[in-house]
Each structure stands twice: as structure tokens, then as C-alpha cells.
């Protein structure tokens, strides 16, 4: 969602971990896949994960922030959850309730508010000083994305991409997005993750970011340093629902209704 990027964690890590220590950092923060192959499950099957305290802490932290904007749960009496009472499914369930009754732009605005609430005062300005829009900044953020976004999107890897005619390792290939896989919702992917995360990095942090989800295999490409297209020019804006797996799908519409509102 929010690819709710751990922007605040990015700031701290940038000051504490040089690129040469990325392997050790990745091992500390790795979210374990419980599949025998060690890889995401094939399309049509939900990947099993072993979430530790780090993952549960971020799930709970973001879910509690989003609860302030979410519609009330269906159950009449639901006890208030602590940070460690959330799992990934309940985190996604809160995201779905945030979408209820809101337009596309309103959903994206909520995510922006949640992200800003996670940061200390002055964090965007500090990020701009640490990471001016250079090739180094783009590549460094790609490196940080792999361990710090693992809890949210699943396993990923840094890949070489071309930005403005220059080849650089500022791309991140997400093998099978955990958020899209668990939500099964095109609208949630675009409105609660892709667009808000792009906008936050590009406009708040001053580091362009483009995210390109592949709705055929649920993978995703993130490219730091590349400015995102306008929404109406983005292929994701014309994507139909996952009619067979999304509980909110409208099979009569050629485009996901959540992308039109």
C-alpha cells in the first residue's frame, strides 16, 4: 500500500548502513517464505509466509494508522487490536475498509496522510538533502527497498534499468506482490500502493519513482529516477478487475470501477 514505503526507515538506514552492508541488512530484515521452494507460489495459489516480529510490527503500525480512516468493521463489537495483534490478512482487510465510500483521489489522499503521519517533522526536507535526484540516490534507494519493503510486497531484487538513456541499477523487480496477491484487487494495487507511493517519492521526497505492476503474473517493476506518467496515460488506469478473485469485482465493466471513481 501503501507501498507504504518505509520512508522513515529509509532515512535512518541511509545514515547507518553503507551499501556494502546490504547483504547483512537483508538477512536481518528478511520476511521468510514458507513455501518448500523458497519462492512465491505459482499464480492462482497464495504464497505462505513466516512473519516475524519486524514484519508484524509494521503490519500493526500501518494498520492502526489506517484504522482512523477505515469504515467500521461488520462485526458489532470488535476489540481494539494492539500492534502485534495484526497479521497480513487483517492488514489488508483494513485497507479494504479504507476504500469504502471513497473516490480514487480520496483513497490516495488517505495513504498520503498515513505516510506523513509515520515521519518525523521535516523528514521530506531531510530526505531531499540526503538523496538529491542523482543516479547514486536512485540506486541506493533501490538497494534499501529490497529488505525494507519485503514485509509488504514479498521478495524482490535489484535489477538494471535504463533511465533517460543511461543504464543503472535503480530498478527493483518484485517477484509476486504480496499486497496484490492477498487483496486480489486492481483498485487497491493502484490507489493504495502504486500511485500514492509514486507521488510520495516524486513530490514529497523529490526522487522520481515509477511503479509498473504486471497484472498477468502479479509481479511489479519499480524504477527510481524515472518520472511516472500521468494517470490517464498509465496502462494501469485501464486495467479490468480480477473478476475471479476480487470480492469487489464488477465483471460488467471493462475497467476496474475503483479506477474510475
mmCIF file of C-alpha atoms in Angstrom:
data_model
loop_
_atom_site.group_PDB
_atom_site.id
_atom_site.type_symbol
_atom_site.label_atom_id
_atom_site.label_comp_id
_atom_site.label_asym_id
_atom_site.label_seq_id
_atom_site.Cartn_x
_atom_site.Cartn_y
_atom_site.Cartn_z
ATOM 1 C CA UNK A 1 0.000 0.000 0.000
ATOM 2 C CA UNK A 2 0.756 1.992 0.560
ATOM 3 C CA UNK A 3 3.994 0.669 -0.515
ATOM 4 C CA UNK A 4 3.764 2.427 2.233
ATOM 5 C CA UNK A 5 7.225 2.600 1.911
ATOM 6 C CA UNK A 6 9.246 2.733 4.956
ATOM 7 C CA UNK A 7 10.357 6.235 4.194
ATOM 8 C CA UNK A 8 11.211 6.948 7.795
ATOM 9 C CA UNK A 9 13.248 3.757 7.913
ATOM 10 C CA UNK A 10 14.938 4.777 4.675
ATOM 11 C CA UNK A 11 16.170 7.947 6.352
ATOM 12 C CA UNK A 12 17.625 6.158 9.340
ATOM 13 C CA UNK A 13 19.161 3.408 7.261
ATOM 14 C CA UNK A 14 20.776 5.870 4.886
ATOM 15 C CA UNK A 15 22.731 7.299 7.783
ATOM 16 C CA UNK A 16 23.636 3.976 9.412
ATOM 17 C CA UNK A 17 24.175 1.414 6.631
ATOM 18 C CA UNK A 18 26.563 1.882 3.695
ATOM 19 C CA UNK A 19 25.737 -0.040 0.520
ATOM 20 C CA UNK A 20 28.473 -2.580 1.273
ATOM 21 C CA UNK A 21 26.464 -3.879 4.248
ATOM 22 C CA UNK A 22 23.261 -4.506 2.275
ATOM 23 C CA UNK A 23 23.620 -8.302 2.429
ATOM 24 C CA UNK A 24 23.737 -8.421 6.231
ATOM 25 C CA UNK A 25 20.899 -5.915 6.478
ATOM 26 C CA UNK A 26 18.774 -8.001 4.120
ATOM 27 C CA UNK A 27 19.308 -11.093 6.263
ATOM 28 C CA UNK A 28 18.183 -9.275 9.409
ATOM 29 C CA UNK A 29 15.008 -7.912 7.821
ATOM 30 C CA UNK A 30 14.093 -10.822 5.572
ATOM 31 C CA UNK A 31 10.476 -11.972 5.715
ATOM 32 C CA UNK A 32 10.517 -15.744 5.306
ATOM 33 C CA UNK A 33 8.533 -17.521 2.614
ATOM 34 C CA UNK A 34 7.120 -20.773 3.960
ATOM 35 C CA UNK A 35 6.896 -22.419 0.535
ATOM 36 C CA UNK A 36 9.107 -25.548 0.081
ATOM 37 C CA UNK A 37 10.724 -23.937 -2.979
ATOM 38 C CA UNK A 38 11.578 -20.764 -1.075
ATOM 39 C CA UNK A 39 9.924 -18.821 -3.910
ATOM 40 C CA UNK A 40 6.433 -17.268 -4.227
ATOM 41 C CA UNK A 41 3.660 -19.745 -5.018
ATOM 42 C CA UNK A 42 2.538 -20.120 -8.666
ATOM 43 C CA UNK A 43 -0.140 -17.798 -9.983
ATOM 44 C CA UNK A 44 -3.535 -18.841 -8.642
ATOM 45 C CA UNK A 45 -2.075 -20.011 -5.332
ATOM 46 C CA UNK A 46 -1.457 -17.825 -2.293
ATOM 47 C CA UNK A 47 2.117 -17.720 -1.040
ATOM 48 C CA UNK A 48 2.667 -18.754 2.563
ATOM 49 C CA UNK A 49 4.912 -16.587 4.737
ATOM 50 C CA UNK A 50 6.546 -16.880 8.137
ATOM 51 C CA UNK A 51 6.241 -13.389 9.568
ATOM 52 C CA UNK A 52 8.466 -12.409 12.460
ATOM 53 C CA UNK A 53 8.272 -9.554 14.962
ATOM 54 C CA UNK A 54 9.659 -6.997 12.489
ATOM 55 C CA UNK A 55 7.003 -7.799 9.900
ATOM 56 C CA UNK A 56 4.177 -7.909 12.437
ATOM 57 C CA UNK A 57 5.287 -4.610 13.930
ATOM 58 C CA UNK A 58 4.986 -2.814 10.584
ATOM 59 C CA UNK A 59 1.707 -4.552 9.723
ATOM 60 C CA UNK A 60 0.253 -3.431 13.042
ATOM 61 C CA UNK A 61 1.749 0.053 12.887
ATOM 62 C CA UNK A 62 0.337 0.808 9.440
ATOM 63 C CA UNK A 63 -2.981 -0.935 10.129
ATOM 64 C CA UNK A 64 -3.554 1.103 13.302
ATOM 65 C CA UNK A 65 -2.776 4.327 11.407
ATOM 66 C CA UNK A 66 -5.225 3.341 8.671
ATOM 67 C CA UNK A 67 -7.932 2.320 11.135
ATOM 68 C CA UNK A 68 -8.509 6.033 11.798
ATOM 69 C CA UNK A 69 -9.751 6.385 8.199
ATOM 70 C CA UNK A 70 -11.410 2.985 7.771
ATOM 71 C CA UNK A 71 -15.108 2.183 7.742
ATOM 72 C CA UNK A 72 -16.306 0.340 10.829
ATOM 73 C CA UNK A 73 -15.883 -3.456 10.679
ATOM 74 C CA UNK A 74 -19.008 -5.536 10.057
ATOM 75 C CA UNK A 75 -18.965 -7.151 13.488
ATOM 76 C CA UNK A 76 -20.882 -5.104 16.054
ATOM 77 C CA UNK A 77 -18.264 -5.408 18.764
ATOM 78 C CA UNK A 78 -14.630 -5.753 17.756
ATOM 79 C CA UNK A 79 -11.997 -5.400 20.496
ATOM 80 C CA UNK A 80 -9.305 -2.843 19.807
ATOM 81 C CA UNK A 81 -6.163 -4.511 18.489
ATOM 82 C CA UNK A 82 -2.648 -3.925 19.673
ATOM 83 C CA UNK A 83 0.253 -3.501 17.263
ATOM 84 C CA UNK A 84 1.180 -7.191 17.349
ATOM 85 C CA UNK A 85 -2.409 -8.432 17.044
ATOM 86 C CA UNK A 86 -2.485 -7.826 13.281
ATOM 87 C CA UNK A 87 -1.414 -10.323 10.648
ATOM 88 C CA UNK A 88 -1.148 -9.668 6.921
ATOM 89 C CA UNK A 89 -4.752 -10.658 6.233
ATOM 90 C CA UNK A 90 -6.117 -8.223 8.822
ATOM 91 C CA UNK A 91 -3.776 -5.516 7.490
ATOM 92 C CA UNK A 92 -5.290 -5.999 4.005
ATOM 93 C CA UNK A 93 -8.792 -6.068 5.491
ATOM 94 C CA UNK A 94 -8.226 -2.617 6.996
ATOM 95 C CA UNK A 95 -7.065 -1.401 3.583
ATOM 96 C CA UNK A 96 -10.319 -2.598 2.035
ATOM 97 C CA UNK A 97 -12.332 -0.707 4.640
ATOM 98 C CA UNK A 98 -10.361 2.459 3.890
ATOM 99 C CA UNK A 99 -11.513 2.205 0.268
ATOM 100 C CA UNK A 100 -15.205 2.012 1.184
ATOM 101 C CA UNK A 101 -17.161 5.147 0.330
ATOM 102 C CA UNK A 102 -14.118 6.978 -1.060
ATOM 103 C CA UNK A 103 -13.223 8.059 -4.560
ATOM 104 C CA UNK A 104 -9.921 7.172 -6.200
ATOM 105 C CA UNK A 105 -8.374 10.512 -5.244
ATOM 106 C CA UNK A 106 -9.712 10.320 -1.698
ATOM 107 C CA UNK A 107 -8.152 6.881 -1.223
ATOM 108 C CA UNK A 108 -4.800 8.180 -2.437
ATOM 109 C CA UNK A 109 -5.078 11.196 -0.127
ATOM 110 C CA UNK A 110 -5.619 8.914 2.882
ATOM 111 C CA UNK A 111 -2.462 6.983 2.058
ATOM 112 C CA UNK A 112 -0.513 10.232 1.813
ATOM 113 C CA UNK A 113 -1.804 11.281 5.234
ATOM 114 C CA UNK A 114 -0.827 7.923 6.717
ATOM 115 C CA UNK A 115 2.656 8.149 5.240
ATOM 116 C CA UNK A 116 3.166 11.672 6.523
ATOM 117 C CA UNK A 117 2.000 10.608 9.986
ATOM 118 C CA UNK A 118 4.755 7.967 10.033
ATOM 119 C CA UNK A 119 7.506 10.537 9.534
ATOM 120 C CA UNK A 120 9.129 12.908 11.993
ATOM 121 C CA UNK A 121 8.745 16.652 11.330
ATOM 122 C CA UNK A 122 10.931 17.850 8.493
ATOM 123 C CA UNK A 123 11.600 14.350 7.151
ATOM 124 C CA UNK A 124 10.807 15.103 3.483
ATOM 125 C CA UNK A 125 13.216 18.055 3.502
ATOM 126 C CA UNK A 126 15.878 15.903 5.147
ATOM 127 C CA UNK A 127 15.334 13.174 2.556
ATOM 128 C CA UNK A 128 15.821 15.705 -0.243
ATOM 129 C CA UNK A 129 19.175 16.712 1.282
ATOM 130 C CA UNK A 130 20.320 13.110 1.698
ATOM 131 C CA UNK A 131 19.003 11.922 -1.643
ATOM 132 C CA UNK A 132 19.033 14.582 -4.361
ATOM 133 C CA UNK A 133 17.755 13.101 -7.643
ATOM 134 C CA UNK A 134 21.038 11.566 -8.781
ATOM 135 C CA UNK A 135 21.916 8.122 -10.097
ATOM 136 C CA UNK A 136 23.550 7.292 -6.764
ATOM 137 C CA UNK A 137 20.402 8.225 -4.826
ATOM 138 C CA UNK A 138 18.214 6.180 -7.152
ATOM 139 C CA UNK A 139 20.464 3.132 -6.871
ATOM 140 C CA UNK A 140 20.822 3.462 -3.101
ATOM 141 C CA UNK A 141 17.057 3.590 -2.598
ATOM 142 C CA UNK A 142 16.644 0.543 -4.812
ATOM 143 C CA UNK A 143 19.059 -1.313 -2.539
ATOM 144 C CA UNK A 144 17.130 -0.246 0.575
ATOM 145 C CA UNK A 145 13.798 -1.200 -0.952
ATOM 146 C CA UNK A 146 14.638 -4.914 -1.152
ATOM 147 C CA UNK A 147 14.916 -5.547 2.614
ATOM 148 C CA UNK A 148 12.632 -2.807 3.916
ATOM 149 C CA UNK A 149 9.657 -3.454 1.602
ATOM 150 C CA UNK A 150 9.899 -7.225 1.933
ATOM 151 C CA UNK A 151 7.177 -7.416 4.598
ATOM 152 C CA UNK A 152 4.747 -5.565 2.320
ATOM 153 C CA UNK A 153 5.415 -6.879 -1.186
ATOM 154 C CA UNK A 154 7.377 -10.096 -0.697
ATOM 155 C CA UNK A 155 10.766 -10.995 -2.198
ATOM 156 C CA UNK A 156 12.375 -8.652 -4.693
ATOM 157 C CA UNK A 157 15.745 -7.966 -6.254
ATOM 158 C CA UNK A 158 17.685 -5.024 -7.646
ATOM 159 C CA UNK A 159 17.832 -5.042 -11.447
ATOM 160 C CA UNK A 160 19.483 -2.934 -14.107
ATOM 161 C CA UNK A 161 17.191 -0.494 -15.912
ATOM 162 C CA UNK A 162 17.576 2.330 -18.393
ATOM 163 C CA UNK A 163 16.645 5.835 -17.247
ATOM 164 C CA UNK A 164 16.911 8.677 -19.740
ATOM 165 C CA UNK A 165 19.233 6.596 -21.903
ATOM 166 C CA UNK A 166 21.545 5.665 -19.002
ATOM 167 C CA UNK A 167 21.817 2.117 -17.682
ATOM 168 C CA UNK A 168 21.810 1.941 -13.896
ATOM 169 C CA UNK A 169 20.870 -0.432 -11.095
ATOM 170 C CA UNK A 170 17.970 1.595 -9.781
ATOM 171 C CA UNK A 171 15.250 -0.911 -10.624
ATOM 172 C CA UNK A 172 13.556 -3.332 -8.242
ATOM 173 C CA UNK A 173 11.778 -6.416 -9.530
ATOM 174 C CA UNK A 174 9.064 -7.652 -7.153
ATOM 175 C CA UNK A 175 8.577 -11.313 -7.956
ATOM 176 C CA UNK A 176 4.937 -11.631 -6.887
ATOM 177 C CA UNK A 177 3.477 -8.733 -4.956
ATOM 178 C CA UNK A 178 2.122 -9.897 -1.627
ATOM 179 C CA UNK A 179 -0.284 -6.963 -1.384
ATOM 180 C CA UNK A 180 -1.819 -7.615 -4.797
ATOM 181 C CA UNK A 181 -1.837 -11.361 -4.207
ATOM 182 C CA UNK A 182 -3.698 -11.062 -0.890
ATOM 183 C CA UNK A 183 -6.098 -8.288 -1.873
ATOM 184 C CA UNK A 184 -6.817 -9.616 -5.356
ATOM 185 C CA UNK A 185 -7.925 -6.066 -6.162
ATOM 186 C CA UNK A 186 -6.640 -3.931 -9.021
ATOM 187 C CA UNK A 187 -8.061 -0.789 -7.422
ATOM 188 C CA UNK A 188 -6.232 -1.414 -4.142
ATOM 189 C CA UNK A 189 -2.977 -2.008 -6.003
ATOM 190 C CA UNK A 190 -3.246 1.227 -7.973
ATOM 191 C CA UNK A 191 -4.970 3.557 -5.483
ATOM 192 C CA UNK A 192 -3.474 2.344 -2.213
ATOM 193 C CA UNK A 193 0.046 1.459 -3.346
ATOM 194 C CA UNK A 194 1.260 2.385 -6.818
ATOM 195 C CA UNK A 195 0.003 5.959 -7.225
ATOM 196 C CA UNK A 196 0.491 7.143 -3.606
ATOM 197 C CA UNK A 197 3.997 5.681 -3.410
ATOM 198 C CA UNK A 198 4.995 7.189 -6.755
ATOM 199 C CA UNK A 199 3.601 10.554 -5.769
ATOM 200 C CA UNK A 200 5.176 10.492 -2.327
ATOM 201 C CA UNK A 201 8.681 9.799 -3.587
ATOM 202 C CA UNK A 202 8.360 12.095 -6.599
ATOM 203 C CA UNK A 203 6.631 15.074 -4.992
ATOM 204 C CA UNK A 204 7.407 14.890 -1.266
ATOM 205 C CA UNK A 205 10.914 13.424 -1.443
ATOM 206 C CA UNK A 206 11.938 14.827 -4.823
ATOM 207 C CA UNK A 207 13.163 11.438 -6.099
ATOM 208 C CA UNK A 208 11.135 10.288 -9.129
ATOM 209 C CA UNK A 209 9.723 6.780 -8.933
ATOM 210 C CA UNK A 210 7.676 4.755 -11.398
ATOM 211 C CA UNK A 211 5.929 1.531 -10.415
ATOM 212 C CA UNK A 212 4.646 -0.808 -13.122
ATOM 213 C CA UNK A 213 2.532 -3.704 -11.856
ATOM 214 C CA UNK A 214 2.131 -6.729 -14.109
ATOM 215 C CA UNK A 215 -1.434 -7.930 -13.642
ATOM 216 C CA UNK A 216 -0.732 -11.106 -15.607
ATOM 217 C CA UNK A 217 1.697 -12.603 -13.069
ATOM 218 C CA UNK A 218 1.359 -10.149 -10.128
ATOM 219 C CA UNK A 219 4.973 -9.037 -10.372
ATOM 220 C CA UNK A 220 5.956 -5.372 -10.314
ATOM 221 C CA UNK A 221 8.808 -3.181 -11.504
ATOM 222 C CA UNK A 222 9.942 -0.165 -9.503
ATOM 223 C CA UNK A 223 12.295 2.292 -11.191
ATOM 224 C CA UNK A 224 13.858 5.014 -9.073
ATOM 225 C CA UNK A 225 14.917 8.080 -11.045
ATOM 226 C CA UNK A 226 12.170 7.667 -13.647
ATOM 227 C CA UNK A 227 9.284 10.126 -13.575
ATOM 228 C CA UNK A 228 5.859 8.420 -13.525
ATOM 229 C CA UNK A 229 3.369 9.009 -16.343
ATOM 230 C CA UNK A 230 0.168 10.957 -15.863
ATOM 231 C CA UNK A 231 -2.624 8.745 -14.550
ATOM 232 C CA UNK A 232 -4.640 8.899 -17.772
ATOM 233 C CA UNK A 233 -1.570 7.797 -19.776
ATOM 234 C CA UNK A 234 -0.733 4.925 -17.426
ATOM 235 C CA UNK A 235 -1.775 1.454 -18.653
ATOM 236 C CA UNK A 236 -2.686 0.563 -15.064
ATOM 237 C CA UNK A 237 -5.521 3.112 -15.199
ATOM 238 C CA UNK A 238 -7.289 0.987 -17.816
ATOM 239 C CA UNK A 239 -6.957 -2.377 -16.073
ATOM 240 C CA UNK A 240 -10.095 -4.517 -15.588
ATOM 241 C CA UNK A 241 -10.960 -6.265 -12.328
ATOM 242 C CA UNK A 242 -9.675 -9.657 -11.291
ATOM 243 C CA UNK A 243 -13.191 -10.972 -11.803
ATOM 244 C CA UNK A 244 -12.495 -14.436 -10.381
ATOM 245 C CA UNK A 245 -10.651 -13.466 -7.216
ATOM 246 C CA UNK A 246 -11.742 -9.960 -6.192
ATOM 247 C CA UNK A 247 -14.707 -9.786 -3.832
ATOM 248 C CA UNK A 248 -15.449 -6.246 -5.048
ATOM 249 C CA UNK A 249 -15.125 -7.023 -8.776
ATOM 250 C CA UNK A 250 -17.558 -5.780 -11.389
ATOM 251 C CA UNK A 251 -17.454 -8.218 -14.299
ATOM 252 C CA UNK A 252 -19.642 -5.907 -16.415
ATOM 253 C CA UNK A 253 -17.041 -3.145 -16.522
ATOM 254 C CA UNK A 254 -14.035 -3.107 -18.849
ATOM 255 C CA UNK A 255 -12.096 -1.072 -16.269
ATOM 256 C CA UNK A 256 -11.952 -1.618 -12.503
ATOM 257 C CA UNK A 257 -14.622 0.732 -11.066
ATOM 258 C CA UNK A 258 -12.225 1.839 -8.337
ATOM 259 C CA UNK A 259 -10.035 3.367 -11.052
ATOM 260 C CA UNK A 260 -12.888 5.388 -12.485
ATOM 261 C CA UNK A 261 -14.417 6.936 -9.383
#
